C-alpha cells in the first residue's frame, strides 16, 4: 500500500480555506492546466460559489509530497450545506481546522468541528491570516481551546498541534512570525507527522462507500468514495448494496483516482485511497460497493434532519411559459428528484394538488437549489419559506438557531432591539475596543426561533450599513412561544396588466418603495413595491398621461423618479408574504399575489377560504 493521508479542511465561511488550498496545490508543484494556473480560488470552481464567495459543494484534490499522496477534501463552511460536510468527513482520517487570526472560531467552525470530533478525527489547528494588522493570535487560540473542551474533546484531542499561516502570502510555520516563514511546506510536514495513515486490510473483501456523485457525458454517473477494505480493479465485477440492503451486480467501466484537481484512470486501487468509479447507473450517495463473492455492507450515512420547507409549483401567472425552457410539472418534478441523488440533506414530497413540498437545511440551502434550477432554464414558482414543526408528546416544537453577530458598537442598540422584537434571547455579549481598528466591535450571541429569522438578513445589512457580520447554526428543537412575526409593511400591487409608465410610477412612488422601473411588463396582481403602511395597496402603474389642449401650471418641469430597489432571488425569498408567491424564470424574479384579482381575494376572505 502506498503512503496515503486523507485530510479534510474545515473552516468558517470566508476564513481563507480555498485560498490556502490554492497555495498547497501550487507549491506542491501539482500540474494545473492553463486556465486553473491563471485562476484564483481554484477549488471554488462552481459559478454560484464564485459569485457568493462561499464553498457549497465539497471537492477533492490530491498532491504528492515526499512520496506520500495527500488527498485534500474541501468542505463547505456553511451549516445549510451540512449534508455535504457530514458525508465528506467519512472519507477523512484527520482534519486541518482553519481559524481566522482576527475572528477566532465562528459558528460553522463549531458545527463542522463537532462532526469531526464525533468521528474521532485527528485535528491540526491552522491559525490563518496572521498577516492581518488586527490579528489577535493568543485570544484566538484560547477561544479555540474553549471550543474543543465545550464540544467534549478528550485530553489527547485538546492537545492539538498548531500551525500559523498566511494563505494569501503562501507561507506557514510553527512560529507566529511571518518574516521567518519561507513557504507552505510546514503544513505538509505536520500532516505527515500527526495525521494517521488509513486503516483497513487490503486482503479483506472490497468495501467502498459512495460519498459524492457527479455526472459525465461519456461515462455516465460517477460515484466518489473511499476504499475501507480490499482493493478494486478496472473492469472488475462489484456488488452495489442499496440503502434497503438489496444487492445488485455490476461491471465497472472506469476506475479513477485524483491527481491534482483532475481525475486520472488507473488499473487498480487499494485500501485508504479515494477513487471515482463509473458503471453503476443508478447508484446513490451512502451506498456500499462491495466484493461480488462476499458482499458486506458498510453503515448507511445518517444526515441531520431538514428544518425549513417551501412549496414549489408550476408557474400559472399571466406570463407563464414565456421565459423558461422547462416549465411543465413533469420536467420540474424530474429535476427536483434528480437533485436528491446528489444532495442528501434535501427531501421532496408530492402534494395531492400537483405541487411539491421541498425540505432543506435552511433558507440559503433552498435558495441555492432554486438559483441552480433557474440558471438551467426552469420556470416555476415558490412559496414563502416555513419552518418544520415537530409534535412530541402533544407539544409543538420549532427549530431554534444560535445567531452570532459582529457589529460596530454604534449599531448594537438597533440590532438588539430588532432581535428582541423577533424573540431573540441574548446569550453572550463581548466587546473588542482596540484603537487600531478605529471603532469598538461588539460580539453578540442570541438564541432565536428559525422562523423569526426569515427576512432579517437584508434588514440587518441596512441597519449596520453593511459593516455587520451575521451567521447562524442550528441549535435545537424547542417550544416556540407566541405567534410568528408578521411583516411590518404591506405590498404595492399592480391594479392592471400592461407596461409601466414613468407617469404612473412617479405618481405612486410616494406610497412606498418601488421594485420596478418604467417600460416593464407587469400583470394584474403582481407586487411592484413595498407599501409604507402595513396593508396592501392596489395601484395603476401603467397610467398614461392624458393629452389635452389645456395648459397646466407645472408644465415643462421634470418630476424626480427614485431609483427602484431591484429584487434578486434572495431578497424576494426574504420579502415574500404568506399570501404571495415568488415567480422564478431564467430572465426574471417576480413577486405576485396567490389570488391575482382583488375582487376574488375579497370574496374568498369573506368566505373564510383565505
mmCIF file of C-alpha atoms in Angstrom, residues 60-374:
data_model
loop_
_atom_site.group_PDB
_atom_site.id
_atom_site.type_symbol
_atom_site.label_atom_id
_atom_site.label_comp_id
_atom_site.label_asym_id
_atom_site.label_seq_id
_atom_site.Cartn_x
_atom_site.Cartn_y
_atom_site.Cartn_z
ATOM 1 C CA UNK A 60 -11.425 16.511 -3.903
ATOM 2 C CA UNK A 61 -7.843 17.163 -4.907
ATOM 3 C CA UNK A 62 -4.575 15.393 -4.247
ATOM 4 C CA UNK A 63 -0.904 16.319 -4.013
ATOM 5 C CA UNK A 64 2.244 14.214 -3.793
ATOM 6 C CA UNK A 65 4.674 15.251 -1.046
ATOM 7 C CA UNK A 66 7.880 13.287 -0.393
ATOM 8 C CA UNK A 67 6.415 10.073 -1.764
ATOM 9 C CA UNK A 68 3.142 10.333 0.179
ATOM 10 C CA UNK A 69 -0.150 11.006 -1.575
ATOM 11 C CA UNK A 70 -2.192 13.576 0.367
ATOM 12 C CA UNK A 71 -5.883 13.629 -0.562
ATOM 13 C CA UNK A 72 -7.284 17.078 0.252
ATOM 14 C CA UNK A 73 -11.039 17.216 0.821
ATOM 15 C CA UNK A 74 -12.508 20.730 0.702
ATOM 16 C CA UNK A 75 -15.687 21.059 2.798
ATOM 17 C CA UNK A 76 -18.432 23.716 2.785
ATOM 18 C CA UNK A 77 -18.268 26.059 5.783
ATOM 19 C CA UNK A 78 -21.990 26.851 5.963
ATOM 20 C CA UNK A 79 -24.455 24.962 8.188
ATOM 21 C CA UNK A 80 -27.051 24.970 5.385
ATOM 22 C CA UNK A 81 -24.739 22.635 3.445
ATOM 23 C CA UNK A 82 -24.100 20.413 6.453
ATOM 24 C CA UNK A 83 -25.290 17.410 4.443
ATOM 25 C CA UNK A 84 -22.151 17.794 2.325
ATOM 26 C CA UNK A 85 -19.934 18.154 5.419
ATOM 27 C CA UNK A 86 -21.214 15.025 7.181
ATOM 28 C CA UNK A 87 -20.727 12.938 4.040
ATOM 29 C CA UNK A 88 -17.262 14.164 3.276
ATOM 30 C CA UNK A 89 -15.838 13.598 6.757
ATOM 31 C CA UNK A 90 -16.392 9.849 6.317
ATOM 32 C CA UNK A 91 -13.525 9.908 3.779
ATOM 33 C CA UNK A 92 -11.010 11.623 6.097
ATOM 34 C CA UNK A 93 -8.633 10.346 8.815
ATOM 35 C CA UNK A 94 -7.765 13.812 10.045
ATOM 36 C CA UNK A 95 -8.596 17.458 9.511
ATOM 37 C CA UNK A 96 -6.993 20.865 9.246
ATOM 38 C CA UNK A 97 -9.118 23.267 11.320
ATOM 39 C CA UNK A 98 -8.595 26.687 9.761
ATOM 40 C CA UNK A 99 -9.271 29.677 12.018
ATOM 41 C CA UNK A 100 -9.090 33.389 11.187
ATOM 42 C CA UNK A 101 -6.398 35.123 13.312
ATOM 43 C CA UNK A 102 -8.764 38.028 13.963
ATOM 44 C CA UNK A 103 -12.226 36.481 14.247
ATOM 45 C CA UNK A 104 -11.438 33.225 16.060
ATOM 46 C CA UNK A 105 -13.723 30.175 15.954
ATOM 47 C CA UNK A 106 -17.095 31.027 14.392
ATOM 48 C CA UNK A 107 -20.461 29.186 14.188
ATOM 49 C CA UNK A 108 -19.688 26.930 11.261
ATOM 50 C CA UNK A 109 -16.287 26.145 12.752
ATOM 51 C CA UNK A 110 -18.251 24.812 15.727
ATOM 52 C CA UNK A 111 -20.682 22.889 13.512
ATOM 53 C CA UNK A 112 -18.058 21.116 11.390
ATOM 54 C CA UNK A 113 -15.624 20.583 14.297
ATOM 55 C CA UNK A 114 -18.401 18.897 16.278
ATOM 56 C CA UNK A 115 -18.941 16.499 13.371
ATOM 57 C CA UNK A 116 -15.175 15.850 13.093
ATOM 58 C CA UNK A 117 -14.829 15.142 16.839
ATOM 59 C CA UNK A 118 -17.797 12.746 16.682
ATOM 60 C CA UNK A 119 -15.812 10.810 14.069
ATOM 61 C CA UNK A 120 -12.669 10.961 16.308
ATOM 62 C CA UNK A 121 -10.566 12.598 13.592
ATOM 63 C CA UNK A 122 -7.083 13.923 14.460
ATOM 64 C CA UNK A 123 -7.255 17.738 14.291
ATOM 65 C CA UNK A 124 -4.422 20.134 13.376
ATOM 66 C CA UNK A 125 -5.276 23.800 14.091
ATOM 67 C CA UNK A 126 -4.129 26.295 11.437
ATOM 68 C CA UNK A 127 -4.311 29.951 12.506
ATOM 69 C CA UNK A 128 -4.675 31.668 9.127
ATOM 70 C CA UNK A 129 -4.478 35.322 8.012
ATOM 71 C CA UNK A 130 -1.749 36.195 10.557
ATOM 72 C CA UNK A 131 -0.713 38.964 8.133
ATOM 73 C CA UNK A 132 -3.846 40.927 9.143
ATOM 74 C CA UNK A 133 -2.950 44.150 11.006
ATOM 75 C CA UNK A 134 -5.553 43.450 13.727
ATOM 76 C CA UNK A 135 -4.731 39.745 14.242
ATOM 77 C CA UNK A 136 -5.111 38.580 17.885
ATOM 78 C CA UNK A 137 -3.464 35.178 17.940
ATOM 79 C CA UNK A 138 -3.457 34.431 21.707
ATOM 80 C CA UNK A 139 -7.151 35.316 22.044
ATOM 81 C CA UNK A 140 -7.984 33.079 19.065
ATOM 82 C CA UNK A 141 -6.056 30.102 20.496
ATOM 83 C CA UNK A 142 -7.761 30.491 23.907
ATOM 84 C CA UNK A 143 -11.166 30.561 22.226
ATOM 85 C CA UNK A 144 -10.272 27.505 20.121
ATOM 86 C CA UNK A 145 -9.276 25.505 23.215
ATOM 87 C CA UNK A 146 -12.536 26.582 24.918
ATOM 88 C CA UNK A 147 -14.461 25.350 21.883
ATOM 89 C CA UNK A 148 -12.697 21.956 21.899
ATOM 90 C CA UNK A 149 -13.479 21.478 25.607
ATOM 91 C CA UNK A 150 -17.070 22.679 25.153
ATOM 92 C CA UNK A 151 -17.593 20.078 22.412
ATOM 93 C CA UNK A 152 -16.327 17.326 24.725
ATOM 94 C CA UNK A 153 -12.818 16.757 23.331
ATOM 95 C CA UNK A 154 -10.608 14.462 25.439
ATOM 96 C CA UNK A 155 -7.123 15.473 26.690
ATOM 97 C CA UNK A 156 -5.369 13.945 23.701
ATOM 98 C CA UNK A 157 -7.589 15.747 21.142
ATOM 99 C CA UNK A 158 -7.466 19.067 23.040
ATOM 100 C CA UNK A 159 -3.642 18.971 22.898
ATOM 101 C CA UNK A 160 -3.678 19.899 19.216
ATOM 102 C CA UNK A 161 -0.684 20.832 17.013
ATOM 103 C CA UNK A 162 -0.741 24.496 15.893
ATOM 104 C CA UNK A 163 0.439 25.942 12.564
ATOM 105 C CA UNK A 164 0.468 29.688 11.788
ATOM 106 C CA UNK A 165 -0.125 30.646 8.164
ATOM 107 C CA UNK A 166 -0.983 33.276 5.606
ATOM 108 C CA UNK A 167 -2.791 31.659 2.679
ATOM 109 C CA UNK A 168 -2.571 34.882 0.680
ATOM 110 C CA UNK A 169 1.238 35.026 1.053
ATOM 111 C CA UNK A 170 1.506 31.231 0.642
ATOM 112 C CA UNK A 171 3.548 30.835 3.845
ATOM 113 C CA UNK A 172 3.245 28.745 7.021
ATOM 114 C CA UNK A 173 5.340 27.957 10.106
ATOM 115 C CA UNK A 174 5.286 26.696 13.694
ATOM 116 C CA UNK A 175 6.133 30.217 14.904
ATOM 117 C CA UNK A 176 3.748 33.181 14.525
ATOM 118 C CA UNK A 177 6.468 35.377 12.951
ATOM 119 C CA UNK A 178 5.639 35.811 9.252
ATOM 120 C CA UNK A 179 9.177 37.073 8.486
ATOM 121 C CA UNK A 180 10.678 33.681 9.425
ATOM 122 C CA UNK A 181 8.384 31.742 7.089
ATOM 123 C CA UNK A 182 9.533 30.793 3.601
ATOM 124 C CA UNK A 183 6.824 28.576 2.098
ATOM 125 C CA UNK A 184 3.821 26.401 2.952
ATOM 126 C CA UNK A 185 5.764 23.127 3.413
ATOM 127 C CA UNK A 186 5.225 23.144 7.227
ATOM 128 C CA UNK A 187 1.589 22.173 6.629
ATOM 129 C CA UNK A 188 2.619 19.122 4.576
ATOM 130 C CA UNK A 189 5.210 18.073 7.187
ATOM 131 C CA UNK A 190 2.702 18.355 10.061
ATOM 132 C CA UNK A 191 0.120 16.335 8.101
ATOM 133 C CA UNK A 192 2.642 13.508 7.628
ATOM 134 C CA UNK A 193 3.677 13.714 11.294
ATOM 135 C CA UNK A 194 0.279 13.875 13.035
ATOM 136 C CA UNK A 195 -2.441 12.502 10.757
ATOM 137 C CA UNK A 196 -2.581 8.688 10.734
ATOM 138 C CA UNK A 197 -2.438 6.588 7.587
ATOM 139 C CA UNK A 198 -5.775 4.984 6.630
ATOM 140 C CA UNK A 199 -6.688 1.784 8.440
ATOM 141 C CA UNK A 200 -8.072 -1.254 6.643
ATOM 142 C CA UNK A 201 -6.981 -4.621 5.342
ATOM 143 C CA UNK A 202 -6.140 -4.999 1.621
ATOM 144 C CA UNK A 203 -6.611 -8.785 1.873
ATOM 145 C CA UNK A 204 -10.238 -8.474 3.032
ATOM 146 C CA UNK A 205 -13.216 -8.338 0.564
ATOM 147 C CA UNK A 206 -13.814 -4.958 -1.098
ATOM 148 C CA UNK A 207 -15.813 -2.317 0.831
ATOM 149 C CA UNK A 208 -16.225 1.203 -0.550
ATOM 150 C CA UNK A 209 -18.748 3.888 0.468
ATOM 151 C CA UNK A 210 -20.153 6.269 -2.180
ATOM 152 C CA UNK A 211 -20.000 9.751 -0.631
ATOM 153 C CA UNK A 212 -20.498 12.037 -3.629
ATOM 154 C CA UNK A 213 -21.857 11.822 -7.169
ATOM 155 C CA UNK A 214 -21.065 13.621 -10.384
ATOM 156 C CA UNK A 215 -22.069 13.225 -13.993
ATOM 157 C CA UNK A 216 -20.006 12.677 -17.129
ATOM 158 C CA UNK A 217 -21.451 12.815 -20.661
ATOM 159 C CA UNK A 218 -19.427 9.749 -21.708
ATOM 160 C CA UNK A 219 -19.015 7.701 -18.525
ATOM 161 C CA UNK A 220 -22.471 8.390 -17.030
ATOM 162 C CA UNK A 221 -22.899 8.639 -13.275
ATOM 163 C CA UNK A 222 -19.615 8.713 -11.346
ATOM 164 C CA UNK A 223 -19.503 7.810 -7.639
ATOM 165 C CA UNK A 224 -16.625 9.043 -5.486
ATOM 166 C CA UNK A 225 -15.710 7.407 -2.199
ATOM 167 C CA UNK A 226 -13.076 5.817 -0.026
ATOM 168 C CA UNK A 227 -11.993 2.176 -0.049
ATOM 169 C CA UNK A 228 -12.277 0.867 3.541
ATOM 170 C CA UNK A 229 -11.141 -2.718 2.880
ATOM 171 C CA UNK A 230 -9.827 -4.749 -0.034
ATOM 172 C CA UNK A 231 -8.883 -3.471 -3.462
ATOM 173 C CA UNK A 232 -10.640 -2.823 -6.772
ATOM 174 C CA UNK A 233 -9.510 -3.244 -10.395
ATOM 175 C CA UNK A 234 -10.538 -1.639 -13.681
ATOM 176 C CA UNK A 235 -13.368 -3.606 -15.448
ATOM 177 C CA UNK A 236 -13.914 -5.847 -12.398
ATOM 178 C CA UNK A 237 -17.306 -7.085 -11.166
ATOM 179 C CA UNK A 238 -18.674 -5.466 -7.994
ATOM 180 C CA UNK A 239 -21.903 -5.582 -6.000
ATOM 181 C CA UNK A 240 -23.826 -2.436 -5.150
ATOM 182 C CA UNK A 241 -25.688 -2.710 -1.816
ATOM 183 C CA UNK A 242 -28.537 -0.179 -1.719
ATOM 184 C CA UNK A 243 -29.809 1.653 1.370
ATOM 185 C CA UNK A 244 -32.530 -1.021 1.695
ATOM 186 C CA UNK A 245 -29.920 -3.800 1.694
ATOM 187 C CA UNK A 246 -30.684 -5.008 -1.865
ATOM 188 C CA UNK A 247 -27.548 -6.298 -3.671
ATOM 189 C CA UNK A 248 -27.058 -5.942 -7.456
ATOM 190 C CA UNK A 249 -24.067 -6.975 -9.567
ATOM 191 C CA UNK A 250 -22.368 -4.540 -11.987
ATOM 192 C CA UNK A 251 -19.160 -4.305 -14.006
ATOM 193 C CA UNK A 252 -17.043 -1.159 -13.560
ATOM 194 C CA UNK A 253 -16.478 0.779 -16.787
ATOM 195 C CA UNK A 254 -13.978 3.234 -15.280
ATOM 196 C CA UNK A 255 -11.752 3.448 -12.196
ATOM 197 C CA UNK A 256 -10.149 6.814 -11.484
ATOM 198 C CA UNK A 257 -8.119 8.468 -8.765
ATOM 199 C CA UNK A 258 -7.448 12.150 -8.096
ATOM 200 C CA UNK A 259 -4.259 13.768 -9.307
ATOM 201 C CA UNK A 260 -4.104 17.488 -8.617
ATOM 202 C CA UNK A 261 -7.598 18.740 -9.396
ATOM 203 C CA UNK A 262 -8.316 16.230 -12.129
ATOM 204 C CA UNK A 263 -9.243 12.562 -12.314
ATOM 205 C CA UNK A 264 -6.934 10.058 -13.993
ATOM 206 C CA UNK A 265 -7.754 6.456 -14.907
ATOM 207 C CA UNK A 266 -5.865 3.730 -13.028
ATOM 208 C CA UNK A 267 -5.768 -0.064 -13.238
ATOM 209 C CA UNK A 268 -6.067 -0.809 -9.506
ATOM 210 C CA UNK A 269 -6.745 0.982 -6.206
ATOM 211 C CA UNK A 270 -6.351 -0.308 -2.676
ATOM 212 C CA UNK A 271 -7.296 0.444 0.955
ATOM 213 C CA UNK A 272 -7.404 4.082 2.029
ATOM 214 C CA UNK A 273 -7.406 5.691 -1.406
ATOM 215 C CA UNK A 274 -10.230 7.931 -2.581
ATOM 216 C CA UNK A 275 -11.417 6.820 -6.008
ATOM 217 C CA UNK A 276 -14.134 7.590 -8.546
ATOM 218 C CA UNK A 277 -15.934 4.731 -10.311
ATOM 219 C CA UNK A 278 -18.358 4.516 -13.243
ATOM 220 C CA UNK A 279 -20.577 1.683 -14.436
ATOM 221 C CA UNK A 280 -23.367 1.685 -11.822
ATOM 222 C CA UNK A 281 -26.083 3.824 -13.477
ATOM 223 C CA UNK A 282 -28.467 4.390 -10.539
ATOM 224 C CA UNK A 283 -26.101 4.415 -7.547
ATOM 225 C CA UNK A 284 -26.936 6.972 -4.855
ATOM 226 C CA UNK A 285 -24.977 8.534 -2.021
ATOM 227 C CA UNK A 286 -24.391 6.411 1.081
ATOM 228 C CA UNK A 287 -24.497 3.038 -0.683
ATOM 229 C CA UNK A 288 -21.770 0.381 -0.447
ATOM 230 C CA UNK A 289 -19.761 -1.010 -3.370
ATOM 231 C CA UNK A 290 -18.685 -4.477 -2.256
ATOM 232 C CA UNK A 291 -16.976 -7.687 -3.309
ATOM 233 C CA UNK A 292 -19.225 -9.887 -5.552
ATOM 234 C CA UNK A 293 -18.407 -13.113 -3.667
ATOM 235 C CA UNK A 294 -18.688 -11.874 -0.047
ATOM 236 C CA UNK A 295 -20.626 -8.579 -0.116
ATOM 237 C CA UNK A 296 -20.558 -6.842 3.302
ATOM 238 C CA UNK A 297 -22.449 -3.532 3.688
ATOM 239 C CA UNK A 298 -20.957 -0.513 5.455
ATOM 240 C CA UNK A 299 -23.148 1.531 7.859
ATOM 241 C CA UNK A 300 -25.509 3.858 5.942
ATOM 242 C CA UNK A 301 -24.722 7.568 6.321
ATOM 243 C CA UNK A 302 -27.063 9.387 8.724
ATOM 244 C CA UNK A 303 -27.756 13.051 7.932
ATOM 245 C CA UNK A 304 -29.335 15.675 10.204
ATOM 246 C CA UNK A 305 -32.991 16.440 9.570
ATOM 247 C CA UNK A 306 -34.118 19.460 7.491
ATOM 248 C CA UNK A 307 -35.567 22.484 9.345
ATOM 249 C CA UNK A 308 -37.173 24.559 6.550
ATOM 250 C CA UNK A 309 -39.757 23.742 3.874
ATOM 251 C CA UNK A 310 -41.055 25.514 0.786
ATOM 252 C CA UNK A 311 -43.812 24.715 -1.725
ATOM 253 C CA UNK A 312 -42.771 24.523 -5.405
ATOM 254 C CA UNK A 313 -45.412 24.674 -8.148
ATOM 255 C CA UNK A 314 -45.827 25.130 -11.897
ATOM 256 C CA UNK A 315 -45.871 28.794 -12.902
ATOM 257 C CA UNK A 316 -49.509 29.826 -13.527
ATOM 258 C CA UNK A 317 -49.076 33.605 -13.797
ATOM 259 C CA UNK A 318 -50.259 35.528 -16.908
ATOM 260 C CA UNK A 319 -46.631 35.427 -18.155
ATOM 261 C CA UNK A 320 -46.344 31.638 -17.718
ATOM 262 C CA UNK A 321 -44.333 29.793 -20.372
ATOM 263 C CA UNK A 322 -42.840 32.910 -21.975
ATOM 264 C CA UNK A 323 -39.334 32.907 -20.484
ATOM 265 C CA UNK A 324 -38.431 29.370 -19.384
ATOM 266 C CA UNK A 325 -37.289 26.358 -21.378
ATOM 267 C CA UNK A 326 -38.544 23.735 -18.872
ATOM 268 C CA UNK A 327 -41.932 24.621 -17.401
ATOM 269 C CA UNK A 328 -44.172 21.535 -17.207
ATOM 270 C CA UNK A 329 -44.885 19.696 -13.965
ATOM 271 C CA UNK A 330 -43.143 16.569 -15.299
ATOM 272 C CA UNK A 331 -39.928 18.481 -16.060
ATOM 273 C CA UNK A 332 -39.885 20.288 -12.703
ATOM 274 C CA UNK A 333 -40.641 17.088 -10.773
ATOM 275 C CA UNK A 334 -37.859 15.188 -12.590
ATOM 276 C CA UNK A 335 -35.372 17.975 -11.815
ATOM 277 C CA UNK A 336 -36.288 18.075 -8.105
ATOM 278 C CA UNK A 337 -35.954 14.305 -7.748
ATOM 279 C CA UNK A 338 -32.662 14.406 -9.681
ATOM 280 C CA UNK A 339 -31.354 16.861 -7.072
ATOM 281 C CA UNK A 340 -31.987 14.227 -4.377
ATOM 282 C CA UNK A 341 -29.337 11.999 -5.969
ATOM 283 C CA UNK A 342 -26.541 14.411 -5.074
ATOM 284 C CA UNK A 343 -28.000 16.464 -2.183
ATOM 285 C CA UNK A 344 -28.525 14.237 0.833
ATOM 286 C CA UNK A 345 -29.955 16.944 3.100
ATOM 287 C CA UNK A 346 -32.851 17.648 0.694
ATOM 288 C CA UNK A 347 -36.293 15.974 0.797
ATOM 289 C CA UNK A 348 -39.118 16.221 -1.773
ATOM 290 C CA UNK A 349 -42.760 15.309 -1.172
ATOM 291 C CA UNK A 350 -45.543 15.196 -3.799
ATOM 292 C CA UNK A 351 -48.728 17.068 -2.822
ATOM 293 C CA UNK A 352 -52.248 15.987 -3.922
ATOM 294 C CA UNK A 353 -52.746 19.220 -5.933
ATOM 295 C CA UNK A 354 -49.677 18.539 -8.114
ATOM 296 C CA UNK A 355 -47.308 20.838 -6.176
ATOM 297 C CA UNK A 356 -44.209 19.695 -4.273
ATOM 298 C CA UNK A 357 -43.002 20.360 -0.745
ATOM 299 C CA UNK A 358 -39.216 20.701 -0.673
ATOM 300 C CA UNK A 359 -37.448 20.371 2.684
ATOM 301 C CA UNK A 360 -33.942 21.753 3.308
ATOM 302 C CA UNK A 361 -31.437 22.734 5.972
ATOM 303 C CA UNK A 362 -32.072 26.479 5.752
ATOM 304 C CA UNK A 363 -33.113 29.415 3.587
ATOM 305 C CA UNK A 364 -29.727 29.532 1.845
ATOM 306 C CA UNK A 365 -29.782 25.794 1.063
ATOM 307 C CA UNK A 366 -33.143 26.092 -0.744
ATOM 308 C CA UNK A 367 -32.159 29.397 -2.395
ATOM 309 C CA UNK A 368 -29.122 27.692 -3.990
ATOM 310 C CA UNK A 369 -31.339 24.871 -5.333
ATOM 311 C CA UNK A 370 -33.771 27.444 -6.815
ATOM 312 C CA UNK A 371 -30.952 29.526 -8.334
ATOM 313 C CA UNK A 372 -29.356 26.468 -9.960
ATOM 314 C CA UNK A 373 -32.700 25.406 -11.482
ATOM 315 C CA UNK A 374 -33.309 28.948 -12.728
#
